[in-house]
Every structure is written in C-alpha cells, then in structure tokens.
XYZ file of C-alpha atoms in Angstrom:
345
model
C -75.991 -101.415 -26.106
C -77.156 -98.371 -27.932
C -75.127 -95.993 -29.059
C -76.582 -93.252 -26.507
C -75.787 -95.908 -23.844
C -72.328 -96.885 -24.868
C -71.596 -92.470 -24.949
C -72.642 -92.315 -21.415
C -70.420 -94.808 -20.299
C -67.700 -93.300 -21.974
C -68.023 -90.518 -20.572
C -69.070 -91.669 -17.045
C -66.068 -94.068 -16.940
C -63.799 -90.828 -18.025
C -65.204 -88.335 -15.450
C -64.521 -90.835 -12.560
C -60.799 -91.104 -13.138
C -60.188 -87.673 -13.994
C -62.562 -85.973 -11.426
C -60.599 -87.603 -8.767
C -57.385 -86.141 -10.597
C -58.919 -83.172 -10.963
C -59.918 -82.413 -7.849
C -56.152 -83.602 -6.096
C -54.602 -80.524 -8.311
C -57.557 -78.610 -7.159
C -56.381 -79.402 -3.444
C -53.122 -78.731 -3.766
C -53.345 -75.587 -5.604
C -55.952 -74.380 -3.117
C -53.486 -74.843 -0.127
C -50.645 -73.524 -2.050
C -53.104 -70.311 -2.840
C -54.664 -70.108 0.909
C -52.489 -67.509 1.650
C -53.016 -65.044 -1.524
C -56.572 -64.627 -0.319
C -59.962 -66.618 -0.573
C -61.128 -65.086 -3.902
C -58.098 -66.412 -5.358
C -59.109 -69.951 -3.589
C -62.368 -69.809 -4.983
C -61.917 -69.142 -8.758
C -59.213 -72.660 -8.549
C -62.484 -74.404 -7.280
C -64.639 -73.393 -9.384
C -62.628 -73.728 -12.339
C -61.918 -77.066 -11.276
C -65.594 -77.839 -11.363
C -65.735 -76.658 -14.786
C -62.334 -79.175 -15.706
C -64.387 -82.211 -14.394
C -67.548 -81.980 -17.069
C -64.680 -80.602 -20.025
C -61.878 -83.604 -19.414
C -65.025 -86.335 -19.971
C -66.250 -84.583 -22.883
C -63.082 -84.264 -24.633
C -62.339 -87.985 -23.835
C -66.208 -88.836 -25.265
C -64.829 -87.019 -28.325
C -61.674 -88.794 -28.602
C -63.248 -92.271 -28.410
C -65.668 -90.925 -31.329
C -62.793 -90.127 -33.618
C -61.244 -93.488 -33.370
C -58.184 -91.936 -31.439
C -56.356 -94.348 -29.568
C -58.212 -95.408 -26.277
C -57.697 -97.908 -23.256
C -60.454 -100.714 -23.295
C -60.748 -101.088 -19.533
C -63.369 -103.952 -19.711
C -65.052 -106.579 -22.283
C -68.939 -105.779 -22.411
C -69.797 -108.174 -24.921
C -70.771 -110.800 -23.005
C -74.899 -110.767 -21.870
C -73.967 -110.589 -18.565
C -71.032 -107.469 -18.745
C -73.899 -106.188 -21.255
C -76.372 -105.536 -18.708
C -73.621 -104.660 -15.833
C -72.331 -101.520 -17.804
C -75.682 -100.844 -18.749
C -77.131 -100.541 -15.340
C -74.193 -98.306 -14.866
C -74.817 -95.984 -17.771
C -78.366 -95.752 -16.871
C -77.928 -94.944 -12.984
C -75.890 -91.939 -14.268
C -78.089 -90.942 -16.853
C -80.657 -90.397 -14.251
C -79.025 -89.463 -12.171
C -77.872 -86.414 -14.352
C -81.546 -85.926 -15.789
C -82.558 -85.858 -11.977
C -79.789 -83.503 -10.659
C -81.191 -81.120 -13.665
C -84.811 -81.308 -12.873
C -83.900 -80.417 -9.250
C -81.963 -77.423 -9.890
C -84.433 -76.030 -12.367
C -86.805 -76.582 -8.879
C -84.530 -74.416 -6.859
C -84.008 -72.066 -9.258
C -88.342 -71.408 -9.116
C -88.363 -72.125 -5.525
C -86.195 -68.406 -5.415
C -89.260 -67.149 -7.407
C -91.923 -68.126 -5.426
C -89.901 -67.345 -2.437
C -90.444 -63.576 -3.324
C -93.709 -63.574 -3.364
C -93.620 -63.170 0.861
C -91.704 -60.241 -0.068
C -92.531 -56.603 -0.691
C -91.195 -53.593 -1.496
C -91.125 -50.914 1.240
C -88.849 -48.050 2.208
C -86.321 -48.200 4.279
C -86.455 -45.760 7.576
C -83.692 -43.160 8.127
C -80.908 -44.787 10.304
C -81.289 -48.154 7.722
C -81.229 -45.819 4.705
C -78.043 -43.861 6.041
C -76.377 -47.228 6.430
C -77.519 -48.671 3.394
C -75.923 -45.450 1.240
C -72.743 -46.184 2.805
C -72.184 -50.139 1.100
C -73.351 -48.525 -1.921
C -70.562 -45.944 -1.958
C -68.236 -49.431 -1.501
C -69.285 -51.806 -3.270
C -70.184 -51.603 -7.446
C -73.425 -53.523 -7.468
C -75.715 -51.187 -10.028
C -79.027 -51.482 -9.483
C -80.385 -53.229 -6.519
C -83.873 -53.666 -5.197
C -84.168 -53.919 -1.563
C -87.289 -55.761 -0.244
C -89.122 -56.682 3.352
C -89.166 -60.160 3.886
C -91.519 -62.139 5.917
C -88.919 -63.520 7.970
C -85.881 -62.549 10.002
C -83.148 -63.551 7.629
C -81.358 -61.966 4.641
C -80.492 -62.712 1.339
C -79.808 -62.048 -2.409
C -80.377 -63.380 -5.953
C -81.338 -62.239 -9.163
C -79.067 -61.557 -12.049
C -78.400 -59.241 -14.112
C -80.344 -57.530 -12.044
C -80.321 -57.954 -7.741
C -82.779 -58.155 -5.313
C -81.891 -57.762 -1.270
C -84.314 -59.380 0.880
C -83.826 -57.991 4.573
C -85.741 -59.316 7.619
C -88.586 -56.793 8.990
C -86.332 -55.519 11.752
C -84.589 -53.397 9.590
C -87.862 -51.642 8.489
C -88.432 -50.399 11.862
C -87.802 -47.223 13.606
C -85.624 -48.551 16.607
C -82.235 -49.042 15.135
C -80.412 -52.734 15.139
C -76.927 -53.052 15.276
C -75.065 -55.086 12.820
C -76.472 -53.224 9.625
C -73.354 -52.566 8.142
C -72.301 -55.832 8.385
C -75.107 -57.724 7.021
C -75.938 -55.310 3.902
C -72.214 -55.101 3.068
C -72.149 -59.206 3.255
C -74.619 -59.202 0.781
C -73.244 -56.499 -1.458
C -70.185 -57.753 -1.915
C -72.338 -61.040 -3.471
C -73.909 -58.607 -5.653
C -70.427 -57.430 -6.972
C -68.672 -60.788 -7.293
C -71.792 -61.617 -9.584
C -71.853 -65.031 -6.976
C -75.841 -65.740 -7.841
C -75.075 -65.964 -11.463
C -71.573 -68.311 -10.745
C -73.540 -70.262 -8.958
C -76.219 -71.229 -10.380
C -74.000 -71.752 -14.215
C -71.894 -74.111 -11.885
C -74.982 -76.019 -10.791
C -75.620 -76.405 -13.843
C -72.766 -77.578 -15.476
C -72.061 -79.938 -12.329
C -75.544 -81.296 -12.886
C -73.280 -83.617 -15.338
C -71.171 -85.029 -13.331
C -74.116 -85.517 -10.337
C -72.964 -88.830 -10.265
C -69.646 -88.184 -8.967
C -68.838 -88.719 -5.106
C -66.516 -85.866 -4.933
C -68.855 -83.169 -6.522
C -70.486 -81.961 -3.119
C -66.856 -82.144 -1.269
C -65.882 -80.003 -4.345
C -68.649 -77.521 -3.948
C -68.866 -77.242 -0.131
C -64.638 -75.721 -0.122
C -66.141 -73.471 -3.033
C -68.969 -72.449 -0.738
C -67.032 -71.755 1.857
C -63.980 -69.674 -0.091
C -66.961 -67.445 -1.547
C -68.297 -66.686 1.553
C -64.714 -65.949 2.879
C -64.034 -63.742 -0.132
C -67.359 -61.426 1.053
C -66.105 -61.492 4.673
C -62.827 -60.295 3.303
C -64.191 -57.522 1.343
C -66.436 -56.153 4.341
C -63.512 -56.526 6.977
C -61.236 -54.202 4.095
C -64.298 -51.905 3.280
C -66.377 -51.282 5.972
C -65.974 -52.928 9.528
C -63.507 -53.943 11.213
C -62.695 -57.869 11.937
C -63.961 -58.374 15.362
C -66.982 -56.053 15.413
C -67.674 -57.690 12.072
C -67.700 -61.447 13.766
C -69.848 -60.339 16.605
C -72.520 -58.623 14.189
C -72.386 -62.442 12.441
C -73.028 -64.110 15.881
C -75.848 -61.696 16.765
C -77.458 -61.732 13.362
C -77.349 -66.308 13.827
C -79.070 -66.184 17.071
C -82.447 -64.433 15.710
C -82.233 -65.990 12.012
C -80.542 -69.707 11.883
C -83.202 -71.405 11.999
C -84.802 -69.339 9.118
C -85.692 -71.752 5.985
C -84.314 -70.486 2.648
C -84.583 -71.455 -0.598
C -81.695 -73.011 -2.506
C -79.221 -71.084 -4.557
C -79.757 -68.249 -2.980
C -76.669 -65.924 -1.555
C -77.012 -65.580 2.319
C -74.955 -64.258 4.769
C -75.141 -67.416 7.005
C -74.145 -70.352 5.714
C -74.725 -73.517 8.298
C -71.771 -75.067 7.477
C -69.119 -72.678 6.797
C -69.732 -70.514 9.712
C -67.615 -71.701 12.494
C -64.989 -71.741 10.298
C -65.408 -68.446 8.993
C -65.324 -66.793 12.543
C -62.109 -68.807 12.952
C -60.346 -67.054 9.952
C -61.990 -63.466 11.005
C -60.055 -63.824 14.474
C -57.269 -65.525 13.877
C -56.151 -64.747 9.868
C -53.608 -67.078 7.975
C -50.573 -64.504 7.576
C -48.753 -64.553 3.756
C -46.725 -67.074 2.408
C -43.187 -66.460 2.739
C -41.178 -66.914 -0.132
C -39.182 -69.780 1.516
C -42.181 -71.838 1.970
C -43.508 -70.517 -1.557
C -40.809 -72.557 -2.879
C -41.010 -75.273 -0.682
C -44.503 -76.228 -1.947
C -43.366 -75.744 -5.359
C -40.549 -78.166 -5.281
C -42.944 -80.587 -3.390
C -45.908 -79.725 -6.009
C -43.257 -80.641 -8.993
C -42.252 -83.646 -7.427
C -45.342 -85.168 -6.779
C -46.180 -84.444 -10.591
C -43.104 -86.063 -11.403
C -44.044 -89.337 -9.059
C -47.841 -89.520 -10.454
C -47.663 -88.310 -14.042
C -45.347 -91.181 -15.500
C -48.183 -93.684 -13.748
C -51.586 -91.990 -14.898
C -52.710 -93.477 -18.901
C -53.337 -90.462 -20.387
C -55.411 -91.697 -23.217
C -59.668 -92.242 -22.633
C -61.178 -95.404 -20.969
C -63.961 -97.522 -22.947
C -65.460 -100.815 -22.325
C -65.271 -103.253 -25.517
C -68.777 -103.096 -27.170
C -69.079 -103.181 -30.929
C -67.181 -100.180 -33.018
C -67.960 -96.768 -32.084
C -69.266 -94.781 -34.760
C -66.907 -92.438 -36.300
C -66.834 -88.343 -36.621
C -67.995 -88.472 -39.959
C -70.895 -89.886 -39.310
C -74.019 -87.950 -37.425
C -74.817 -89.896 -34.069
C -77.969 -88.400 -33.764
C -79.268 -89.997 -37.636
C -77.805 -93.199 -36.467
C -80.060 -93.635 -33.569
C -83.160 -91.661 -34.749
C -82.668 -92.615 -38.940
C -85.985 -94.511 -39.845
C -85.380 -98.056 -41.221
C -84.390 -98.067 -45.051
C -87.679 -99.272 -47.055
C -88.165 -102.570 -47.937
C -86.786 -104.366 -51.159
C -89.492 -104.749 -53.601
C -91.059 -107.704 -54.479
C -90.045 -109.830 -57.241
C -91.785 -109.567 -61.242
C -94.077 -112.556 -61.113
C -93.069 -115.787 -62.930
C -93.576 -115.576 -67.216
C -96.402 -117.380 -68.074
C-alpha cells in the first residue's frame, strides 16, 4: 500500500473509534446543558464536530512520529492488502465526494439569487422591519424579493434576506415580526458562516455514520437558539408559534437551496413548537449534581477500558517526521548507475 493509502487508513480507523467517543461526551454534555439554554447546546455540538476531524489527525500524526501505537490488524498478507485498501479508498472518495458536493451547494445559493431582486419594502413591512434592526446587531443587510413564498438568509460577511413577494405588497400579512426577527437573529449568530466552515471540516469525516445524527441535534439547537432570541426580543411565545404555523402552510413545500439559513426547517419543526409551548424549566442544583456524580462515574467505568494510544494496521514502517511524505511519494526515481569503462584492450 502506498503511503497516501496507508495515512488514510490511519486516520479513518482513528476517526471511527473516537467519533463514536466523541459524540457520547457530546450527548451527555448536551443533556446536562439542555437546561442553560440552546445556544449553549449548540456550541457543545458543534465543537464536537470540530473534535472528530482534530482527534484523527493528531492520531495520523502520532503514528508518523513513531509514537507508540496499537496494531489492530496484519495487512501484509495479499488478501488483508486489498481488504484495507478497499477501505481506505471508499473513504477517500467518499471525502473527495462530500467536498465536491458542498462546493455545489455553496453555488447552488448563488444561482439561487438570481430569481431575486432588489425592491423596496412598502410602509407597514418597512415599520416592522426597523424594529428587528433596533434588536438584533446584524450590520449591513440587503433585503431582496424572492420569486417564491419562502424566506431565507446567507451571505457572509455580508447578509442578504430573501423574503417571499407577500411582504412587498400593500395589504399587510401578519407574522412579520416573527419571520424577519427569525432570520436576524441568524444574521447575528454569524450561523451561515458556522455552517458552512462545519461542512467543511465534516466533509472529512463524510464517512462516518454518526456525522448526520451529529449535525441534525446541531441543526435543531441553532434553530432553537433564534426562536429563543425572538421569544426574549420581540414576540411573545405563543403568538410567535402561531406566526411559524401560518408562515408553513403557504411556504413548506418551497424548494431551497442547501446551506442556506431558513426559518423552517422540515425536521426540527415539530419539535421546536413543542419547546415554544411547553419550555424545559432550569436545572436545579440538586439534579446539577446528580448528573455530575453520574457524568464522573461513567468516566470512571469507561476511561480505564478505552486504549488511549492510535490504531494502525501492520503494513511496512511508516515513514518518520523527519522525512517529507510528500517527496517520498512524488520524488522521481534516482538516475541510473552508469555503465561500466569497457574492457582494456
């Protein structure tokens, strides 16, 4: 196996073990955090995220420098040989073709503007529309009229708002407030921008089966974190889930592109009504302590078991620090000896 190939396993074989770990803590911590607000919920998610691509890489590393490592598996045989190759090379691609696919979305939100244009909003929308910029701290936005009837965001550093045609009308719609300040509070939590660096940086661990379980409780906490900060700033919690319900009925069905910050997500809305109406109350500090003595336990139970040290599979030596990986593989071949004096005569 090439060196490339036996790198990739490395670190695919690394990122399974410790993305499972990884995301357990992230679990637990989120639970132990649900009642200190969704914001705080989302940053241990998305930090998280970040942990799984770091963990592998530092384990790649370690292998590299000869540190001490667990050989989980003996690849030298022809047969193991081609096994943990097939492996290394499904998650190769499927890394390269996670990448491609979120460089896709990321024009898709480009060309999705071009149905878009800039227009003026009418009195009523523009009075409501100065009031979420008094509360929220999202510098310079540009509001557009999309072709459609939903709503949406992106851009960074600077933000667009794409609002359906109704609102550029002179009848007034209810629910204004609600959806503008939605989308605001994206704007201020800079959510386009985490996003799309997370989908990025998961891109490299694609491969993973807990990724998208990982990224829909992120998803969800960020869109709880802009319902909180619209219930606190602008409307209250009951008016604000009806404007939600009335805004779904005339825009679900509304294709959007990916990456994108919307007010309706498909599947995080149920249970966002269900925290509007009936919010978790604060942890006490009885059961505060509770899961802290059952958090410290179960870390005493599971970290004596876990190997700490990287996985590898047994190939031939892996090249040291000290030497460049990249001139091993792509080094041209040393010239050949030359040819011998001819014989005296």
């Amino acid at each position: 196996m090439s060196v490339w190939g036996e790198l990739i396993l490395i670190y695919v074989l690394n990122a399974y073990w410790q993305g499972v770990l990884v995301a357990g803590v992230a679990w637990v911590l989120a639970r132990w955090l649900r009642g200190a607000g969704p914001a705080g919920v989302c940053w241990v998610w998305r930090v998280a995220m970040f942990a799984m691509v770091l963990l592998p890489m530092g384990s790649t590393v370690w292998v590299i420098a000869g540190r001490d490592a667990v050989a989980v598996a003996d690849g030298t045989g022809e047969r193991e040989h081609w096994v943990w190759l097939a492996l290394a090379g499904y998650c190769g691609l499927t890394i390269v073709w996670r990448a491609l696919r979120v460089f896709a979305d990321w024009l898709a939100v480009g060309r999705g503007l071009r149905c878009t244009s800039a227009a003026a909003l009418p009195d009523w929308a523009e009075e409501g529309y100065g009031v979420c910029s008094c509360r929220f701290r999202t510098g310079e936005v540009a509001v557009l009229r999309g072709c459609g009837d939903a709503a949406y965001t992106a851009g960074w550093p600077k933000a667009f708002l794409v609002l359906p045609e109704r609102y550029f009308g002179e009848a007034e719609v209810p629910g204004l407030l609600s959806i503008v300040g939605h989308e605001m509070a994206h704007m201020e939590r800079r959510d386009y921008a985490w996003n799309l660096l997370l989908e990025a940086v998961t891109a490299l661990v694609a491969f993973h089966p807990v990724v998208p379980w990982m990224k829909g409780k992120a998803n969800l906490a960020r869109e709880e974190a802009c319902d909180a900060l619209v219930v606190r700033r602008l409307v209250p919690a009951v008016d604000y889930a009806d404007d939600l319900l009335r805004f779904a009925r005339a825009s679900f069905q509304e294709p959007l592109p990916r990456q994108v910050m919307t007010v309706l997500e498909r599947d995080t809305l149920e249970v966002r009504l269900r925290s509007l109406l009936y919010p978790a109350g604060p942890v006490s500090a009885r059961a505060a302590v509770w899961r802290a003595g059952v958090v410290l336990l179960a870390a005493g139970m599971v970290v004596p078991a876990v190997p700490w040290r990287a996985l590898r599979v047994e190939f031939a030596p892996v090249p040291e620090v000290g030497k460049l990986v990249v001139w091993q593989v792509w080094a041209a071949p040393p010239p050949p000896p030359p040819p011998p004096p001819p014989p005296p005569r």
